Amino acid sequence: MNFPKRSNIQQTARQQLVIVGSRNPVKIKSTDHAFHKIFEHAFVVQGLEVNSGVSDQPLGDEETLKGAMNRAKNANMAFPEADYWVGIEGGVENNNGKMNAFAFIVVLDKNGKLGKAKTATFDLPDVIANLIMGGMELGAADDQHFNRENSKEGDGAVGMLTHGIVTRKEYYEQAIILALIPFANESMY
């Protein structure tokens, strides 16, 4: 697929508003960077706390995608004046005896167009997987194991386990860019 160069994507005179269905600063920054990498027009990206409608630690693709979709839709309902709404939901899944971590991204626009993507997945260490199976959310398990506070608003599991080589912002940003493909290639979607 030939991805259009930024200069070939239609521009708009006014700033467009993007609402992220979370106040997590990493999710907001990731969204801001992704939108500015794909489009040349100006964006204002704001976070809004909305309900995901799923458990605190979604399990499997279906529940995690539902959480991302609910976040985007609930952000739309709470702030319908925006141009785009983004839902980001992290999940875990048991796969061949290992627990994997990942996230789903959903982007909606004011015309009803939908884009979605999934991040790369990675195996969690057994010590963290055991804490999650015991009822903890991944962020809390990371905090306990790595002796941190509020790591889900910082480097998260991916950052800690890669020793900062893959930041949580970069991890989400790539998937947000992939979710924006339908918006950057409007004639094909």
Coordinates of N, CA, C and O in Angstrom, one line a residue:
M1 N 0.9 -1.2 0.0 CA 0.0 0.0 0.0 C 0.9 1.2 0.0 O 1.8 1.3 0.8
N2 N 0.6 2.2 -0.9 CA 1.3 3.4 -0.9 C 0.7 4.4 0.1 O -0.5 4.8 -0.2
F3 N 1.4 4.8 1.1 CA 0.8 5.7 2.1 C 1.0 7.1 1.6 O 2.2 7.4 1.1
P4 N 0.0 8.0 1.5 CA 0.2 9.3 1.0 C 1.2 10.1 1.8 O 1.3 10.0 3.0
K5 N 1.9 11.0 1.1 CA 2.8 11.9 1.8 C 2.0 12.9 2.5 O 0.9 13.3 2.1
R6 N 2.5 13.4 3.7 CA 1.7 14.3 4.5 C 1.2 15.5 3.6 O 0.1 16.0 3.8
S7 N 2.0 16.0 2.7 CA 1.6 17.2 1.9 C 0.5 16.9 1.0 O -0.2 17.8 0.5
N8 N 0.2 15.6 0.7 CA -0.9 15.3 -0.2 C -2.2 15.1 0.5 O -3.3 14.9 -0.1
I9 N -2.2 15.1 1.8 CA -3.5 14.9 2.6 C -4.1 16.3 2.8 O -3.5 17.3 3.1
Q10 N -5.4 16.3 2.5 CA -6.2 17.5 2.6 C -6.0 18.2 3.9 O -6.1 17.6 5.0
Q11 N -5.9 19.5 3.8 CA -5.7 20.4 5.0 C -7.0 21.1 5.3 O -7.9 21.3 4.4
T12 N -7.1 21.6 6.5 CA -8.3 22.4 6.9 C -7.8 23.6 7.6 O -6.7 23.6 8.1
A13 N -8.6 24.7 7.5 CA -8.1 26.0 8.0 C -8.2 26.1 9.5 O -7.5 26.8 10.2
R14 N -9.2 25.4 10.1 CA -9.4 25.5 11.6 C -8.7 24.3 12.3 O -8.5 23.3 11.7
Q15 N -8.4 24.5 13.5 CA -7.9 23.4 14.3 C -9.0 22.4 14.5 O -10.2 22.7 14.7
Q16 N -8.7 21.1 14.4 CA -9.6 20.1 14.7 C -9.4 19.5 16.1 O -8.3 19.5 16.6
L17 N -10.5 19.1 16.7 CA -10.5 18.7 18.1 C -10.6 17.2 18.1 O -11.5 16.5 17.5
V18 N -9.7 16.6 18.8 CA -9.6 15.1 19.1 C -9.8 14.9 20.6 O -9.1 15.5 21.4
I19 N -10.8 14.1 20.9 CA -11.0 13.7 22.3 C -10.6 12.3 22.5 O -11.1 11.4 21.8
V20 N -9.7 12.1 23.5 CA -9.3 10.8 23.9 C -10.1 10.3 25.1 O -10.3 11.1 26.0
G21 N -10.7 9.1 25.0 CA -11.5 8.6 26.1 C -10.7 8.2 27.3 O -10.9 7.1 27.8
S22 N -9.9 9.1 27.8 CA -9.0 8.8 29.0 C -8.3 10.1 29.4 O -8.0 10.9 28.5
R23 N -8.0 10.2 30.6 CA -7.1 11.4 31.1 C -5.7 10.9 31.2 O -4.9 11.7 31.7
N24 N -5.4 9.7 30.9 CA -4.0 9.2 31.0 C -3.1 10.0 30.1 O -3.3 10.0 28.9
P25 N -2.1 10.7 30.6 CA -1.2 11.5 29.8 C -0.5 10.8 28.7 O -0.2 11.4 27.7
V26 N -0.2 9.5 28.9 CA 0.5 8.8 27.9 C -0.4 8.6 26.7 O 0.0 8.7 25.5
K27 N -1.6 8.2 26.9 CA -2.6 8.0 25.8 C -2.9 9.3 25.1 O -3.0 9.3 23.9
I28 N -2.9 10.4 25.8 CA -3.2 11.7 25.2 C -2.0 12.1 24.3 O -2.1 12.5 23.2
K29 N -0.8 12.0 24.9 CA 0.4 12.3 24.1 C 0.6 11.5 22.9 O 1.0 11.9 21.8
S30 N 0.4 10.2 23.0 CA 0.5 9.2 21.9 C -0.5 9.7 20.8 O -0.1 9.6 19.6
T31 N -1.7 10.0 21.2 CA -2.7 10.4 20.2 C -2.3 11.7 19.5 O -2.4 11.8 18.3
D32 N -1.8 12.7 20.3 CA -1.4 13.9 19.7 C -0.3 13.7 18.7 O -0.3 14.2 17.6
H33 N 0.7 13.0 19.0 CA 1.9 12.7 18.1 C 1.4 12.0 16.9 O 1.9 12.3 15.8
A34 N 0.6 11.0 17.0 CA 0.1 10.2 15.9 C -0.7 11.1 14.9 O -0.4 11.0 13.7
F35 N -1.6 11.9 15.4 CA -2.4 12.7 14.5 C -1.5 13.7 13.8 O -1.7 14.0 12.6
H36 N -0.5 14.3 14.5 CA 0.3 15.3 13.9 C 1.3 14.7 12.9 O 1.8 15.3 12.0
K37 N 1.6 13.4 13.1 CA 2.5 12.7 12.1 C 1.7 12.4 10.8 O 2.3 12.4 9.7
I38 N 0.5 12.1 10.9 CA -0.3 11.6 9.7 C -0.9 12.8 9.0 O -0.9 12.8 7.7
F39 N -1.4 13.8 9.7 CA -2.1 15.0 9.1 C -1.3 16.3 9.3 O -0.6 16.4 10.3
E40 N -1.4 17.2 8.3 CA -0.8 18.5 8.4 C -1.6 19.5 9.1 O -1.1 20.5 9.6
H41 N -2.9 19.3 9.2 CA -3.7 20.3 9.8 C -3.5 20.3 11.3 O -2.9 19.4 11.9
A42 N -3.9 21.4 11.9 CA -3.7 21.6 13.4 C -4.8 20.8 14.2 O -5.9 20.8 13.8
F43 N -4.3 20.2 15.2 CA -5.2 19.5 16.1 C -5.0 19.9 17.5 O -3.9 20.2 17.9
V44 N -6.1 19.9 18.3 CA -6.0 20.1 19.7 C -6.5 18.7 20.3 O -7.6 18.3 19.9
V45 N -5.7 18.1 21.1 CA -6.0 16.8 21.6 C -6.2 16.9 23.1 O -5.4 17.4 23.8
Q46 N -7.4 16.5 23.6 CA -7.8 16.6 25.0 C -8.2 15.2 25.5 O -8.8 14.5 24.7
G47 N -8.0 15.0 26.7 CA -8.5 13.8 27.4 C -9.7 14.0 28.2 O -10.0 15.1 28.7
L48 N -10.6 13.0 28.2 CA -11.8 13.1 28.9 C -12.1 11.7 29.5 O -12.0 10.7 28.9
E49 N -12.3 11.7 30.8 CA -12.5 10.4 31.5 C -13.9 9.9 31.2 O -14.9 10.5 31.4
V50 N -13.9 8.7 30.6 CA -15.2 8.0 30.3 C -15.1 6.6 30.7 O -14.0 6.0 30.9
N51 N -16.2 6.0 30.8 CA -16.3 4.6 31.2 C -16.0 3.6 30.0 O -16.5 3.9 28.9
S52 N -15.2 2.6 30.3 CA -14.9 1.6 29.2 C -16.0 0.6 29.1 O -16.1 -0.1 28.1
G53 N -16.8 0.4 30.1 CA -17.9 -0.6 30.1 C -17.4 -2.1 30.2 O -18.1 -3.0 29.9
V54 N -16.1 -2.2 30.5 CA -15.5 -3.6 30.6 C -14.8 -3.6 32.0 O -14.7 -2.6 32.7
S55 N -14.3 -4.8 32.3 CA -13.6 -4.9 33.6 C -12.3 -4.1 33.6 O -11.8 -3.7 32.6
D56 N -11.8 -3.8 34.8 CA -10.6 -3.0 35.0 C -9.4 -3.6 34.2 O -8.6 -2.9 33.7
Q57 N -9.4 -5.0 34.2 CA -8.4 -5.6 33.4 C -9.0 -6.5 32.4 O -9.3 -7.7 32.6
P58 N -9.3 -6.0 31.2 CA -9.9 -6.8 30.1 C -9.1 -8.0 29.8 O -7.9 -8.0 29.7
L59 N -9.8 -9.1 29.5 CA -9.2 -10.4 29.2 C -9.6 -10.7 27.7 O -10.8 -10.9 27.5
G60 N -8.6 -10.9 26.9 CA -8.9 -11.3 25.5 C -9.2 -10.2 24.5 O -9.5 -9.0 24.9
D61 N -9.2 -10.5 23.2 CA -9.4 -9.5 22.2 C -10.8 -8.9 22.3 O -10.9 -7.7 22.1
E62 N -11.8 -9.8 22.4 CA -13.2 -9.3 22.4 C -13.5 -8.2 23.4 O -14.0 -7.1 23.1
E63 N -13.1 -8.5 24.7 CA -13.4 -7.6 25.8 C -12.5 -6.3 25.6 O -13.0 -5.2 25.9
T64 N -11.3 -6.5 25.2 CA -10.4 -5.3 25.1 C -10.8 -4.4 23.9 O -10.9 -3.2 24.1
L65 N -11.2 -5.0 22.8 CA -11.7 -4.2 21.7 C -13.0 -3.5 22.1 O -13.2 -2.3 21.8
K66 N -13.9 -4.2 22.8 CA -15.1 -3.6 23.3 C -14.8 -2.4 24.2 O -15.5 -1.3 24.1
G67 N -13.8 -2.5 25.0 CA -13.5 -1.4 25.9 C -13.0 -0.2 25.1 O -13.4 1.0 25.4
A68 N -12.2 -0.4 24.1 CA -11.7 0.7 23.2 C -12.8 1.3 22.5 O -12.9 2.6 22.4
M69 N -13.7 0.5 22.0 CA -14.9 1.0 21.2 C -15.8 1.8 22.2 O -16.2 2.9 21.8
N70 N -16.0 1.3 23.3 CA -16.9 2.0 24.3 C -16.3 3.4 24.7 O -17.0 4.4 24.8
R71 N -14.9 3.4 24.9 CA -14.3 4.7 25.2 C -14.5 5.7 24.1 O -14.7 6.9 24.4
A72 N -14.3 5.3 22.9 CA -14.4 6.2 21.7 C -15.9 6.7 21.7 O -16.2 7.9 21.5
K73 N -16.8 5.8 21.7 CA -18.3 6.1 21.7 C -18.7 7.0 22.8 O -19.5 8.0 22.6
N74 N -18.3 6.7 24.0 CA -18.6 7.4 25.2 C -18.0 8.8 25.2 O -18.6 9.8 25.6
A75 N -16.8 9.0 24.6 CA -16.2 10.3 24.5 C -17.0 11.1 23.4 O -17.2 12.3 23.6
N76 N -17.5 10.4 22.4 CA -18.3 11.1 21.4 C -19.6 11.6 22.1 O -20.1 12.7 21.8
M77 N -20.2 10.8 22.9 CA -21.5 11.1 23.5 C -21.3 12.3 24.5 O -22.1 13.2 24.6
A78 N -20.1 12.3 25.2 CA -19.9 13.3 26.2 C -19.4 14.6 25.6 O -19.7 15.7 26.1
F79 N -18.8 14.6 24.4 CA -18.3 15.8 23.7 C -18.5 15.7 22.2 O -17.6 15.5 21.4
P80 N -19.8 15.8 21.8 CA -20.1 15.5 20.4 C -19.6 16.6 19.4 O -19.6 16.4 18.2
E81 N -19.1 17.7 19.9 CA -18.6 18.8 19.1 C -17.3 18.5 18.5 O -16.8 19.2 17.6
A82 N -16.6 17.5 18.9 CA -15.2 17.2 18.4 C -15.3 16.6 17.0 O -16.4 16.4 16.5
D83 N -14.1 16.5 16.4 CA -14.0 16.0 15.1 C -13.6 14.5 15.1 O -14.0 13.8 14.2
Y84 N -12.9 14.1 16.1 CA -12.5 12.7 16.3 C -12.6 12.3 17.7 O -12.4 13.1 18.6
W85 N -12.8 11.0 17.9 CA -12.8 10.4 19.3 C -12.0 9.2 19.3 O -12.1 8.4 18.3
V86 N -11.1 9.0 20.3 CA -10.2 7.9 20.3 C -10.4 7.1 21.6 O -10.4 7.7 22.7
G87 N -10.4 5.8 21.4 CA -10.5 4.9 22.6 C -9.3 4.0 22.6 O -8.9 3.4 21.5
I88 N -8.6 3.9 23.7 CA -7.4 3.1 23.8 C -7.7 2.2 25.1 O -7.9 2.7 26.2
E89 N -7.6 0.9 24.9 CA -7.8 -0.1 26.0 C -6.7 -1.1 26.0 O -6.5 -1.8 24.9
G90 N -6.1 -1.3 27.1 CA -5.1 -2.4 27.2 C -5.7 -3.6 27.8 O -6.6 -3.6 28.6
G91 N -5.2 -4.7 27.3 CA -5.8 -6.0 27.7 C -4.7 -7.1 27.8 O -3.5 -6.8 27.5
V92 N -5.1 -8.2 28.4 CA -4.2 -9.4 28.5 C -4.9 -10.6 28.0 O -6.1 -10.6 27.9
E93 N -4.1 -11.6 27.6 CA -4.7 -12.8 27.1 C -3.8 -14.0 27.4 O -2.6 -13.9 27.3
N94 N -4.4 -15.1 27.8 CA -3.6 -16.3 28.0 C -3.4 -17.0 26.7 O -4.4 -17.2 25.9
N95 N -2.2 -17.3 26.3 CA -1.9 -17.8 25.0 C -0.8 -18.9 25.1 O 0.4 -18.5 25.4
N96 N -1.1 -20.1 24.9 CA -0.2 -21.2 25.0 C 0.7 -21.2 26.3 O 1.9 -21.3 26.2
G97 N 0.0 -21.0 27.4 CA 0.6 -21.1 28.7 C 1.3 -19.8 29.1 O 1.9 -19.8 30.2
K98 N 1.3 -18.8 28.3 CA 1.9 -17.5 28.7 C 0.8 -16.4 28.6 O -0.2 -16.5 27.9
M99 N 1.0 -15.4 29.4 CA 0.0 -14.2 29.4 C 0.7 -13.2 28.5 O 1.8 -12.8 28.7
N100 N -0.1 -12.7 27.5 CA 0.4 -11.6 26.6 C -0.3 -10.3 27.0 O -1.5 -10.3 27.4
A101 N 0.3 -9.2 26.8 CA -0.2 -7.9 26.9 C -0.3 -7.2 25.6 O 0.5 -7.5 24.7
F102 N -1.3 -6.4 25.4 CA -1.6 -5.6 24.1 C -2.6 -4.5 24.4 O -3.1 -4.4 25.5
A103 N -2.9 -3.8 23.4 CA -3.9 -2.8 23.5 C -4.7 -2.7 22.1 O -4.1 -3.0 21.1
F104 N -5.9 -2.3 22.2 CA -6.7 -1.9 21.0 C -6.9 -0.4 20.9 O -7.1 0.2 22.0
I105 N -6.9 0.1 19.7 CA -7.2 1.5 19.5 C -8.4 1.6 18.6 O -8.5 0.8 17.6
V106 N -9.3 2.5 18.9 CA -10.5 2.7 18.0 C -10.5 4.2 17.8 O -10.4 5.0 18.8
V107 N -10.7 4.7 16.5 CA -10.8 6.1 16.2 C -12.1 6.2 15.4 O -12.4 5.5 14.5
L108 N -12.9 7.2 15.9 CA -14.2 7.5 15.2 C -14.1 8.9 14.7 O -13.4 9.8 15.4
D109 N -14.7 9.3 13.6 CA -14.8 10.7 13.2 C -16.2 11.2 13.2 O -17.2 10.4 13.3
K110 N -16.4 12.4 12.9 CA -17.8 13.0 13.0 C -18.7 12.5 11.9 O -19.9 12.7 11.9
N111 N -18.1 11.9 10.8 CA -18.9 11.3 9.7 C -19.2 9.9 9.9 O -19.8 9.2 9.1
G112 N -18.8 9.3 11.1 CA -19.2 7.9 11.4 C -18.1 6.9 10.9 O -18.3 5.7 11.1
K113 N -17.0 7.4 10.4 CA -16.0 6.5 9.9 C -15.2 5.9 11.1 O -15.1 6.6 12.1
L114 N -14.8 4.7 11.0 CA -14.2 3.9 12.1 C -12.8 3.4 11.6 O -12.7 2.9 10.5
G115 N -11.8 3.6 12.5 CA -10.5 2.9 12.3 C -10.2 2.2 13.5 O -10.5 2.7 14.6
K116 N -9.5 1.1 13.4 CA -9.1 0.3 14.6 C -7.8 -0.4 14.3 O -7.5 -0.7 13.1
A117 N -7.1 -0.6 15.3 CA -5.8 -1.4 15.2 C -5.5 -2.0 16.6 O -6.0 -1.6 17.6
K118 N -4.6 -2.9 16.5 CA -4.1 -3.6 17.8 C -2.6 -3.4 17.8 O -1.9 -3.5 16.8
T119 N -2.1 -3.1 19.0 CA -0.6 -3.0 19.2 C 0.0 -4.4 19.0 O -0.7 -5.4 18.9
A120 N 1.3 -4.4 19.0 CA 2.1 -5.6 19.1 C 1.8 -6.3 20.4 O 1.4 -5.6 21.4
T121 N 1.9 -7.6 20.5 CA 1.7 -8.3 21.8 C 3.1 -8.7 22.3 O 4.1 -8.9 21.6
F122 N 3.2 -8.9 23.6 CA 4.4 -9.3 24.2 C 4.1 -10.2 25.5 O 3.0 -10.0 26.1
D123 N 4.9 -11.1 25.8 CA 4.7 -12.0 26.9 C 5.0 -11.3 28.2 O 6.1 -10.6 28.3
L124 N 4.2 -11.5 29.2 CA 4.5 -10.9 30.5 C 5.2 -12.0 31.3 O 5.0 -13.2 31.2
P125 N 6.1 -11.5 32.2 CA 6.8 -12.5 33.1 C 5.8 -13.2 34.0 O 4.7 -12.6 34.3
D126 N 6.0 -14.4 34.3 CA 5.1 -15.2 35.2 C 4.8 -14.5 36.5 O 3.6 -14.6 36.9
V127 N 5.7 -13.8 37.1 CA 5.4 -13.1 38.3 C 4.4 -12.1 38.2 O 3.5 -11.9 39.1
I128 N 4.4 -11.4 37.1 CA 3.3 -10.4 36.8 C 2.0 -11.0 36.4 O 0.9 -10.7 36.9
A129 N 2.1 -12.0 35.6 CA 0.9 -12.8 35.1 C 0.2 -13.4 36.3 O -1.0 -13.4 36.4
N130 N 0.9 -13.9 37.3 CA 0.3 -14.5 38.5 C -0.4 -13.5 39.3 O -1.5 -13.7 39.8
L131 N 0.1 -12.2 39.4 CA -0.6 -11.2 40.1 C -1.9 -10.8 39.4 O -2.9 -10.6 40.0
I132 N -1.8 -10.8 38.1 CA -3.1 -10.5 37.3 C -4.1 -11.6 37.5 O -5.3 -11.3 37.7
M133 N -3.6 -12.8 37.4 CA -4.6 -14.0 37.6 C -5.2 -13.9 39.0 O -6.2 -14.5 39.2
G134 N -4.4 -13.3 39.9 CA -4.9 -13.2 41.3 C -5.9 -12.0 41.5 O -6.3 -11.7 42.6
G135 N -6.2 -11.3 40.4 CA -7.2 -10.2 40.4 C -6.7 -8.8 40.2 O -7.4 -7.9 40.3
M136 N -5.4 -8.6 40.1 CA -4.8 -7.3 39.9 C -4.9 -6.9 38.4 O -4.9 -7.7 37.5
E137 N -5.0 -5.6 38.3 CA -4.9 -5.0 36.9 C -3.4 -4.9 36.6 O -2.5 -4.8 37.5
L138 N -3.0 -4.9 35.3 CA -1.6 -4.9 34.9 C -0.8 -3.8 35.5 O 0.3 -4.0 36.0
G139 N -1.4 -2.6 35.5 CA -0.6 -1.4 36.1 C -0.3 -1.6 37.5 O 0.8 -1.3 38.0
A140 N -1.3 -2.1 38.3 CA -1.1 -2.4 39.7 C 0.0 -3.5 39.9 O 0.8 -3.4 40.8
A141 N -0.1 -4.5 39.1 CA 0.9 -5.6 39.2 C 2.3 -5.1 38.9 O 3.2 -5.5 39.5
D142 N 2.4 -4.3 37.8 CA 3.7 -3.6 37.5 C 4.2 -2.8 38.7 O 5.4 -2.9 39.1
D143 N 3.3 -2.0 39.3 CA 3.7 -1.2 40.4 C 4.2 -2.0 41.5 O 5.3 -1.7 42.1
Q144 N 3.5 -3.1 41.8 CA 3.9 -3.9 43.0 C 5.3 -4.6 42.7 O 6.2 -4.6 43.5
H145 N 5.4 -5.2 41.5 CA 6.6 -6.0 41.2 C 7.8 -5.0 41.0 O 8.9 -5.4 41.5
F146 N 7.7 -3.9 40.4 CA 8.8 -3.0 40.1 C 9.0 -1.9 41.1 O 9.8 -1.1 41.0
N147 N 8.1 -2.0 42.2 CA 8.2 -1.0 43.3 C 8.0 0.4 42.7 O 8.9 1.3 43.0
R148 N 7.0 0.7 42.0 CA 6.7 1.9 41.4 C 5.3 2.4 41.8 O 4.6 1.7 42.4
E149 N 5.0 3.6 41.4 CA 3.7 4.2 41.6 C 3.1 4.7 40.3 O 3.8 5.4 39.6
N150 N 1.9 4.3 40.0 CA 1.2 4.8 38.8 C 2.0 4.6 37.5 O 2.0 5.5 36.7
S151 N 2.6 3.5 37.3 CA 3.4 3.2 36.1 C 2.5 3.2 34.9 O 3.1 3.5 33.8
K152 N 1.2 3.0 35.0 CA 0.4 3.0 33.8 C 0.3 4.4 33.2 O -0.1 4.6 32.1
E153 N 0.6 5.4 34.0 CA 0.6 6.8 33.4 C 2.1 7.2 33.1 O 2.4 8.4 32.9
G154 N 2.9 6.2 33.1 CA 4.4 6.4 32.8 C 4.8 5.4 31.7 O 4.2 5.3 30.7
D155 N 5.9 4.7 32.1 CA 6.5 3.8 31.1 C 5.7 2.5 31.0 O 5.8 1.8 29.9
G156 N 4.9 2.1 31.9 CA 4.1 0.9 31.8 C 4.9 -0.4 31.7 O 6.2 -0.3 31.7
A157 N 4.3 -1.5 31.5 CA 5.0 -2.8 31.4 C 5.9 -2.8 30.2 O 7.1 -3.3 30.4
V158 N 5.5 -2.3 29.1 CA 6.3 -2.4 27.9 C 7.6 -1.6 28.1 O 8.7 -2.0 27.7
G159 N 7.5 -0.4 28.7 CA 8.7 0.4 29.0 C 9.6 -0.2 30.0 O 10.9 -0.3 29.8
M160 N 9.1 -0.8 31.0 CA 9.9 -1.4 32.1 C 10.6 -2.7 31.6 O 11.7 -2.9 31.8
L161 N 9.8 -3.5 30.8 CA 10.4 -4.7 30.4 C 11.4 -4.6 29.2 O 12.2 -5.5 29.0
T162 N 11.3 -3.5 28.5 CA 12.3 -3.3 27.4 C 13.4 -2.3 27.8 O 14.2 -1.9 27.0
H163 N 13.3 -2.0 29.1 CA 14.3 -1.1 29.7 C 14.3 0.3 29.0 O 15.4 0.9 28.8
G164 N 13.1 0.7 28.6 CA 12.9 2.0 28.0 C 13.2 2.1 26.5 O 13.1 3.1 25.9
I165 N 13.6 1.0 25.9 CA 13.8 1.0 24.5 C 12.5 1.2 23.7 O 12.5 1.9 22.7
V166 N 11.4 0.6 24.1 CA 10.1 0.9 23.6 C 9.3 1.5 24.7 O 9.0 0.9 25.7
T167 N 9.0 2.8 24.5 CA 8.2 3.6 25.5 C 6.8 3.2 25.3 O 6.3 2.8 24.2
R168 N 6.0 3.5 26.3 CA 4.6 3.2 26.2 C 3.9 4.2 25.2 O 3.0 3.8 24.4
K169 N 4.5 5.4 25.1 CA 4.0 6.4 24.1 C 4.2 5.9 22.7 O 3.3 5.9 21.9
E170 N 5.4 5.4 22.4 CA 5.7 4.9 21.1 C 4.9 3.7 20.8 O 4.4 3.5 19.6
Y171 N 4.7 2.8 21.8 CA 3.9 1.6 21.6 C 2.5 1.9 21.2 O 2.0 1.3 20.2
Y172 N 1.8 2.8 21.8 CA 0.5 3.2 21.5 C 0.5 4.0 20.2 O -0.4 3.9 19.3
E173 N 1.5 4.9 20.0 CA 1.5 5.8 18.8 C 1.5 5.0 17.5 O 0.7 5.4 16.6
Q174 N 2.2 4.0 17.4 CA 2.3 3.2 16.2 C 0.9 2.6 15.9 O 0.4 2.7 14.7
A175 N 0.2 2.1 16.9 CA -1.1 1.5 16.6 C -2.1 2.6 16.3 O -3.1 2.4 15.5
I176 N -2.0 3.8 16.9 CA -2.9 4.9 16.6 C -2.8 5.3 15.1 O -3.7 5.5 14.4
I177 N -1.5 5.4 14.7 CA -1.2 5.7 13.3 C -1.9 4.6 12.4 O -2.5 4.9 11.4
L178 N -1.8 3.3 12.7 CA -2.4 2.3 12.0 C -4.0 2.4 12.0 O -4.6 2.2 10.9
A179 N -4.5 2.8 13.1 CA -6.0 3.1 13.2 C -6.4 4.3 12.3 O -7.6 4.4 11.9
L180 N -5.5 5.2 12.0 CA -5.8 6.3 11.2 C -5.7 6.1 9.7 O -6.0 7.0 8.9
I181 N -5.3 4.9 9.3 CA -5.2 4.6 7.9 C -6.5 4.9 7.1 O -6.4 5.5 6.0
P182 N -7.7 4.5 7.6 CA -8.9 4.8 6.8 C -9.1 6.3 6.6 O -9.7 6.8 5.6
F183 N -8.6 7.1 7.5 CA -8.8 8.6 7.5 C -7.8 9.2 6.6 O -8.1 10.3 6.0
A184 N -6.6 8.6 6.5 CA -5.6 9.2 5.6 C -5.7 8.7 4.2 O -5.0 9.1 3.3
N185 N -6.6 7.7 3.9 CA -6.8 7.2 2.6 C -8.3 7.1 2.3 O -8.8 6.1 2.0
E186 N -8.9 8.3 2.4 CA -10.4 8.3 2.4 C -11.0 7.7 1.2 O -12.1 7.1 1.2
S187 N -10.4 7.8 0.0 CA -11.0 7.3 -1.2 C -11.0 5.8 -1.3 O -11.8 5.2 -2.0
M188 N -10.2 5.1 -0.4 CA -10.2 3.7 -0.4 C -11.0 3.1 0.7 O -11.2 1.9 0.8
Y189 N -11.5 3.9 1.6 CA -12.3 3.4 2.8 C -13.7 4.1 2.8 O -14.0 5.0 3.3

